[in-house]
C-alpha cells in the first residue's frame, strides 16, 4: 500500500505543530521579561529555529529624532553595531513608513522593490528578505527582519508566524522600556521625598496606561489592586472587581490550579502559566499570567502580583489548527482506505487472470494424454474386432470417460 501522501501530510502537520509550539514558548518567555536585551535574544532564538536567518535585525524607531536604530543586528550569527540612520530611507524606514510587511525572495525582487537598503557588515549579497513591522496600538515602533543569502528562503507561513511574534515583541519591548525608564527615575530621585512621590505617580501612570492587565492579590485571594486594562479585559469596572475574591472570576475547572498557584506565591515562588477567566458576560477569556510574590518589609510573602496578557485569539488559532490537523488526518485516512480498496480489487483481478491462465494450461496438458488414450482405444478396437464382450465393455467405458474428461 502506497502511504506516501499520508506520510507527507503527517510531516506537514508535525512541522506546523512544532512552529506553533516554538511561538508559544517564545511568547511566554518574552511576556515574562522586562529586559530589552533578553527580549531580543528570545526573539532571535525563536526565529532561527523556524526559518533561515543568516542575517537578523531588530530596529526601533526613534520618533523624536526621526531615526532608525539597530538595537540588535547579527551577521552570520555575529553581533555587530550600526549607526542610526534617517527613517526616510533603508529597509527599516520603509517598513516604519508603510507599516507593511516586506517579503522578497530573489536579488531581482530586491532590486525591483525600490527600497534603498543601508549597507552594513561584510557586504555579502542578500538574496531573500522578510521584514515585519512591530506595531503597538496601531503605531509602528520598529521592525524585525530575517535575511538569507539564498533565494526563495521565506514563505507566507513564515510571514504570518513572524508577524505574530513581532506583536509579542512590541508589547514586551514597550514594557521593558517603561520599566527601565521608571527604574532610572527612581534611582535618580530615591533620596528625595518629592521624587519618590513623583515616581509613584509615574508607576501609576505606567500601570494605568499599560496594554497588559495588572493585578495584585492579598494572600487570602482578595483583589487589592487592578488596572483599567485588566478590568476592561473582562468587561468590568475597577470598582466592581476591587475587594472581590479572584476565584469568583474563575470557572470551576480552574480553581484547583489557582489554589496551587497561590500556594507558590506564599512560598515566595514565581511562575508563568495560562489561566481561563470568566467575563462579565459569561464568556471565557484565556490569559497568560506572569505571577510574582509580594513581600512585606520583613521579606515574608503577603500576596501576589501578576502581569496578565490576553491570549484568547491565540488559543482560538491553536484550536483552529488542531481542527485542521484532525480534518487532515481524516482525509488522509479516507484516501488511504480508498487506495487500499483499489489495491485489493486489483489483486482480485490479477488472481482471476492467473487462474484463467492456469486452467488453460491444465486443459492443454490434460488433452494431450487423452488424445493418446483415444488413439490407443481406436487401435485396440481395430486389431481385436472379435474381442469378447467384457473387453469391448471396458474399452467402451474407457472411451466414454475420455470423452467426459475432454469436456472439462
Short mmCIF file of C-alpha atoms in Angstrom, two decimals, residues 23-318:
data_model
loop_
_atom_site.label_atom_id
_atom_site.label_comp_id
_atom_site.label_asym_id
_atom_site.label_seq_id
_atom_site.Cartn_x
_atom_site.Cartn_y
_atom_site.Cartn_z
CA UNK A 23 5.98 30.57 19.00
CA UNK A 24 4.06 29.72 22.17
CA UNK A 25 7.22 29.19 24.22
CA UNK A 26 8.79 32.37 22.83
CA UNK A 27 5.64 34.33 23.69
CA UNK A 28 5.79 33.09 27.27
CA UNK A 29 9.49 33.97 27.62
CA UNK A 30 9.07 37.39 26.02
CA UNK A 31 5.99 38.33 28.06
CA UNK A 32 7.74 37.39 31.31
CA UNK A 33 10.77 39.63 30.68
CA UNK A 34 11.26 43.30 31.48
CA UNK A 35 14.76 43.43 29.91
CA UNK A 36 15.02 44.51 26.27
CA UNK A 37 18.19 42.50 25.58
CA UNK A 38 16.53 39.34 26.89
CA UNK A 39 13.55 40.04 24.62
CA UNK A 40 15.84 40.50 21.59
CA UNK A 41 17.69 37.25 22.34
CA UNK A 42 14.44 35.31 22.85
CA UNK A 43 13.03 36.59 19.54
CA UNK A 44 16.22 35.63 17.67
CA UNK A 45 16.35 32.15 19.22
CA UNK A 46 12.77 31.51 18.15
CA UNK A 47 13.22 32.82 14.59
CA UNK A 48 16.36 30.81 13.84
CA UNK A 49 14.53 27.60 14.81
CA UNK A 50 11.80 28.26 12.25
CA UNK A 51 13.37 29.94 9.23
CA UNK A 52 16.75 30.84 7.66
CA UNK A 53 18.31 33.97 9.14
CA UNK A 54 21.98 34.28 8.26
CA UNK A 55 21.42 37.98 8.98
CA UNK A 56 18.94 39.17 11.59
CA UNK A 57 17.84 42.67 12.62
CA UNK A 58 15.66 44.27 15.26
CA UNK A 59 15.44 48.02 14.64
CA UNK A 60 13.49 50.51 16.75
CA UNK A 61 12.11 53.82 15.56
CA UNK A 62 13.12 56.97 17.44
CA UNK A 63 10.11 59.19 16.75
CA UNK A 64 11.61 62.24 18.45
CA UNK A 65 14.76 62.31 16.28
CA UNK A 66 13.21 60.50 13.30
CA UNK A 67 15.96 57.85 13.29
CA UNK A 68 16.11 54.08 12.90
CA UNK A 69 18.40 52.40 15.41
CA UNK A 70 19.95 48.94 15.03
CA UNK A 71 19.38 47.68 18.57
CA UNK A 72 20.07 44.04 17.67
CA UNK A 73 21.95 43.13 14.49
CA UNK A 74 23.58 39.80 13.66
CA UNK A 75 25.58 38.99 10.54
CA UNK A 76 26.10 35.27 10.09
CA UNK A 77 25.43 34.84 13.80
CA UNK A 78 27.92 37.53 14.88
CA UNK A 79 26.70 40.56 16.81
CA UNK A 80 27.60 43.92 15.25
CA UNK A 81 26.93 47.60 15.80
CA UNK A 82 25.41 50.02 13.32
CA UNK A 83 24.95 53.76 13.46
CA UNK A 84 21.37 55.11 13.50
CA UNK A 85 20.18 56.33 10.12
CA UNK A 86 17.39 58.66 8.96
CA UNK A 87 14.00 56.95 8.96
CA UNK A 88 13.34 58.26 5.46
CA UNK A 89 15.49 55.52 3.93
CA UNK A 90 16.62 51.94 4.45
CA UNK A 91 14.56 48.79 4.95
CA UNK A 92 13.58 49.82 8.49
CA UNK A 93 12.49 53.26 7.32
CA UNK A 94 10.36 51.70 4.59
CA UNK A 95 8.65 49.30 7.00
CA UNK A 96 8.02 52.00 9.61
CA UNK A 97 6.75 54.46 6.98
CA UNK A 98 4.38 52.00 5.26
CA UNK A 99 3.55 49.72 8.17
CA UNK A 100 3.64 46.86 5.65
CA UNK A 101 5.45 43.52 5.53
CA UNK A 102 8.32 43.16 3.04
CA UNK A 103 8.78 39.68 1.51
CA UNK A 104 11.42 39.46 -1.26
CA UNK A 105 12.80 36.12 -2.39
CA UNK A 106 15.44 36.94 -5.00
CA UNK A 107 18.07 39.59 -5.79
CA UNK A 108 15.89 40.63 -8.74
CA UNK A 109 12.89 41.26 -6.46
CA UNK A 110 15.11 43.14 -4.01
CA UNK A 111 16.45 45.35 -6.79
CA UNK A 112 12.97 45.95 -8.23
CA UNK A 113 11.47 46.82 -4.81
CA UNK A 114 12.86 50.36 -4.94
CA UNK A 115 13.93 50.13 -1.29
CA UNK A 116 17.26 51.83 -0.62
CA UNK A 117 18.93 49.28 1.65
CA UNK A 118 21.52 50.65 4.09
CA UNK A 119 24.84 48.76 3.74
CA UNK A 120 26.41 47.17 6.81
CA UNK A 121 28.80 44.37 7.71
CA UNK A 122 30.93 42.48 5.20
CA UNK A 123 28.68 43.22 2.24
CA UNK A 124 27.67 39.60 1.49
CA UNK A 125 24.87 39.69 -1.09
CA UNK A 126 21.43 39.12 0.46
CA UNK A 127 19.11 37.05 -1.73
CA UNK A 128 15.94 36.88 0.42
CA UNK A 129 14.41 39.37 2.87
CA UNK A 130 11.46 39.04 5.26
CA UNK A 131 10.72 42.15 7.35
CA UNK A 132 7.64 42.76 9.51
CA UNK A 133 6.62 45.86 11.50
CA UNK A 134 6.40 45.85 15.28
CA UNK A 135 3.15 47.66 16.00
CA UNK A 136 1.64 48.88 19.23
CA UNK A 137 -1.82 50.46 19.33
CA UNK A 138 -1.79 50.87 15.51
CA UNK A 139 1.60 52.62 15.76
CA UNK A 140 4.75 51.14 14.24
CA UNK A 141 7.62 51.22 16.76
CA UNK A 142 10.19 49.20 14.83
CA UNK A 143 10.96 46.24 12.61
CA UNK A 144 12.08 42.61 12.80
CA UNK A 145 13.86 41.24 9.73
CA UNK A 146 15.24 37.82 8.85
CA UNK A 147 17.57 37.75 5.83
CA UNK A 148 19.17 34.91 3.89
CA UNK A 149 21.96 34.54 1.35
CA UNK A 150 19.79 32.05 -0.57
CA UNK A 151 16.84 32.72 -2.88
CA UNK A 152 13.26 31.57 -2.08
CA UNK A 153 14.10 31.33 1.61
CA UNK A 154 10.75 32.54 3.00
CA UNK A 155 7.08 31.59 2.67
CA UNK A 156 3.77 33.21 3.53
CA UNK A 157 3.63 30.87 6.57
CA UNK A 158 6.95 32.40 7.72
CA UNK A 159 5.42 35.85 7.27
CA UNK A 160 2.32 35.05 9.36
CA UNK A 161 4.42 33.40 12.08
CA UNK A 162 6.87 36.34 12.31
CA UNK A 163 4.04 38.90 12.39
CA UNK A 164 2.53 37.20 15.48
CA UNK A 165 5.95 37.06 17.18
CA UNK A 166 6.52 40.75 16.36
CA UNK A 167 3.29 41.61 18.16
CA UNK A 168 4.52 39.89 21.34
CA UNK A 169 7.93 41.55 20.96
CA UNK A 170 6.45 45.05 20.53
CA UNK A 171 4.48 44.76 23.76
CA UNK A 172 7.44 43.32 25.69
CA UNK A 173 9.89 45.95 24.37
CA UNK A 174 7.50 48.74 25.30
CA UNK A 175 7.03 47.30 28.80
CA UNK A 176 10.80 46.89 29.19
CA UNK A 177 11.35 50.47 28.05
CA UNK A 178 8.78 51.80 30.51
CA UNK A 179 10.21 49.65 33.29
CA UNK A 180 13.76 50.82 32.57
CA UNK A 181 12.63 54.42 32.41
CA UNK A 182 10.87 54.06 35.75
CA UNK A 183 13.94 52.39 37.29
CA UNK A 184 16.20 55.21 36.12
CA UNK A 185 13.88 57.82 37.52
CA UNK A 186 13.71 56.02 40.86
CA UNK A 187 17.49 55.70 41.01
CA UNK A 188 17.91 59.41 40.30
CA UNK A 189 15.37 60.58 42.85
CA UNK A 190 15.31 57.91 45.53
CA UNK A 191 16.79 60.31 48.16
CA UNK A 192 14.04 62.86 47.65
CA UNK A 193 10.63 62.52 49.26
CA UNK A 194 9.11 64.54 46.49
CA UNK A 195 10.89 62.43 43.88
CA UNK A 196 9.53 59.24 45.44
CA UNK A 197 6.03 60.67 45.22
CA UNK A 198 6.56 61.56 41.57
CA UNK A 199 7.94 58.10 40.86
CA UNK A 200 4.88 56.57 42.46
CA UNK A 201 2.71 58.67 40.19
CA UNK A 202 4.87 57.64 37.26
CA UNK A 203 4.43 53.99 38.12
CA UNK A 204 0.71 54.51 38.43
CA UNK A 205 0.60 56.17 35.02
CA UNK A 206 2.56 53.24 33.59
CA UNK A 207 0.23 50.77 35.24
CA UNK A 208 -2.91 52.58 34.16
CA UNK A 209 -1.75 53.06 30.55
CA UNK A 210 -0.18 49.62 30.14
CA UNK A 211 -1.73 47.44 27.45
CA UNK A 212 -1.16 44.48 29.78
CA UNK A 213 -3.52 43.66 32.62
CA UNK A 214 -2.00 44.21 36.08
CA UNK A 215 -3.47 42.78 39.28
CA UNK A 216 -2.38 42.22 42.87
CA UNK A 217 -3.99 39.94 45.45
CA UNK A 218 -3.74 39.69 49.20
CA UNK A 219 -2.74 36.26 50.49
CA UNK A 220 -6.41 35.35 51.07
CA UNK A 221 -7.13 35.93 47.36
CA UNK A 222 -8.81 39.35 47.66
CA UNK A 223 -8.04 41.79 44.83
CA UNK A 224 -6.14 44.75 46.31
CA UNK A 225 -5.23 46.48 43.04
CA UNK A 226 -6.26 46.23 39.41
CA UNK A 227 -5.58 48.47 36.42
CA UNK A 228 -8.11 49.60 33.84
CA UNK A 229 -6.82 47.21 31.18
CA UNK A 230 -7.34 44.20 33.45
CA UNK A 231 -10.88 45.24 34.36
CA UNK A 232 -11.79 46.07 30.74
CA UNK A 233 -10.43 42.69 29.61
CA UNK A 234 -13.32 41.04 31.50
CA UNK A 235 -15.89 43.77 30.89
CA UNK A 236 -15.91 45.15 34.46
CA UNK A 237 -15.08 48.47 36.03
CA UNK A 238 -12.22 48.68 38.53
CA UNK A 239 -14.66 49.28 41.40
CA UNK A 240 -16.62 46.14 40.50
CA UNK A 241 -13.53 43.97 40.98
CA UNK A 242 -11.65 45.61 43.87
CA UNK A 243 -12.03 43.71 47.14
CA UNK A 244 -13.59 40.66 45.47
CA UNK A 245 -12.06 37.20 45.73
CA UNK A 246 -10.18 36.50 42.49
CA UNK A 247 -11.63 32.99 42.44
CA UNK A 248 -15.08 34.50 41.80
CA UNK A 249 -13.87 35.33 38.28
CA UNK A 250 -12.74 31.75 37.58
CA UNK A 251 -14.60 28.75 36.13
CA UNK A 252 -14.82 25.78 38.47
CA UNK A 253 -12.34 23.77 36.42
CA UNK A 254 -9.66 26.41 37.10
CA UNK A 255 -10.00 26.61 40.89
CA UNK A 256 -7.66 23.80 41.91
CA UNK A 257 -4.79 25.15 39.81
CA UNK A 258 -5.50 28.69 41.09
CA UNK A 259 -5.11 27.50 44.69
CA UNK A 260 -1.89 25.72 43.74
CA UNK A 261 -0.51 28.94 42.21
CA UNK A 262 -1.46 30.95 45.31
CA UNK A 263 0.40 28.40 47.41
CA UNK A 264 3.50 29.00 45.27
CA UNK A 265 3.21 32.77 45.91
CA UNK A 266 3.03 32.14 49.65
CA UNK A 267 6.27 30.19 49.27
CA UNK A 268 7.84 33.21 47.56
CA UNK A 269 7.96 31.49 44.16
CA UNK A 270 7.20 32.99 40.75
CA UNK A 271 5.71 31.24 37.72
CA UNK A 272 4.25 31.80 34.27
CA UNK A 273 1.06 29.95 33.40
CA UNK A 274 -2.17 30.06 31.42
CA UNK A 275 -5.48 30.81 33.08
CA UNK A 276 -9.10 30.90 31.90
CA UNK A 277 -11.17 33.80 33.31
CA UNK A 278 -14.90 34.50 33.15
CA UNK A 279 -16.00 37.84 31.73
CA UNK A 280 -18.96 39.80 32.95
CA UNK A 281 -20.98 38.44 30.02
CA UNK A 282 -20.06 34.85 30.94
CA UNK A 283 -17.61 34.42 28.08
CA UNK A 284 -14.29 32.67 28.71
CA UNK A 285 -11.06 34.63 28.25
CA UNK A 286 -7.69 32.87 28.08
CA UNK A 287 -4.77 34.81 29.54
CA UNK A 288 -1.06 34.30 30.15
CA UNK A 289 -0.13 35.23 33.73
CA UNK A 290 3.35 36.10 34.96
CA UNK A 291 2.92 35.84 38.72
CA UNK A 292 5.34 37.00 41.42
CA UNK A 293 5.16 37.04 45.20
CA UNK A 294 4.67 40.35 47.06
CA UNK A 295 6.94 40.53 50.10
CA UNK A 296 6.44 42.66 53.20
CA UNK A 297 9.17 44.67 54.92
CA UNK A 298 10.40 41.51 56.66
CA UNK A 299 10.70 39.65 53.37
CA UNK A 300 7.72 37.43 54.04
CA UNK A 301 5.16 36.74 51.29
CA UNK A 302 1.88 38.55 51.84
CA UNK A 303 0.28 38.39 48.43
CA UNK A 304 0.66 38.02 44.69
CA UNK A 305 1.36 40.37 41.78
CA UNK A 306 0.54 39.42 38.18
CA UNK A 307 1.08 40.73 34.65
CA UNK A 308 -1.79 39.42 32.52
CA UNK A 309 -1.80 39.09 28.70
CA UNK A 310 -4.98 38.25 26.79
CA UNK A 311 -4.21 35.20 24.59
CA UNK A 312 -7.80 34.35 23.64
CA UNK A 313 -7.14 34.95 19.93
CA UNK A 314 -4.01 32.80 20.07
CA UNK A 315 -5.88 29.98 21.81
CA UNK A 316 -8.58 30.20 19.16
CA UNK A 317 -5.91 30.00 16.47
CA UNK A 318 -4.41 26.93 18.17
#
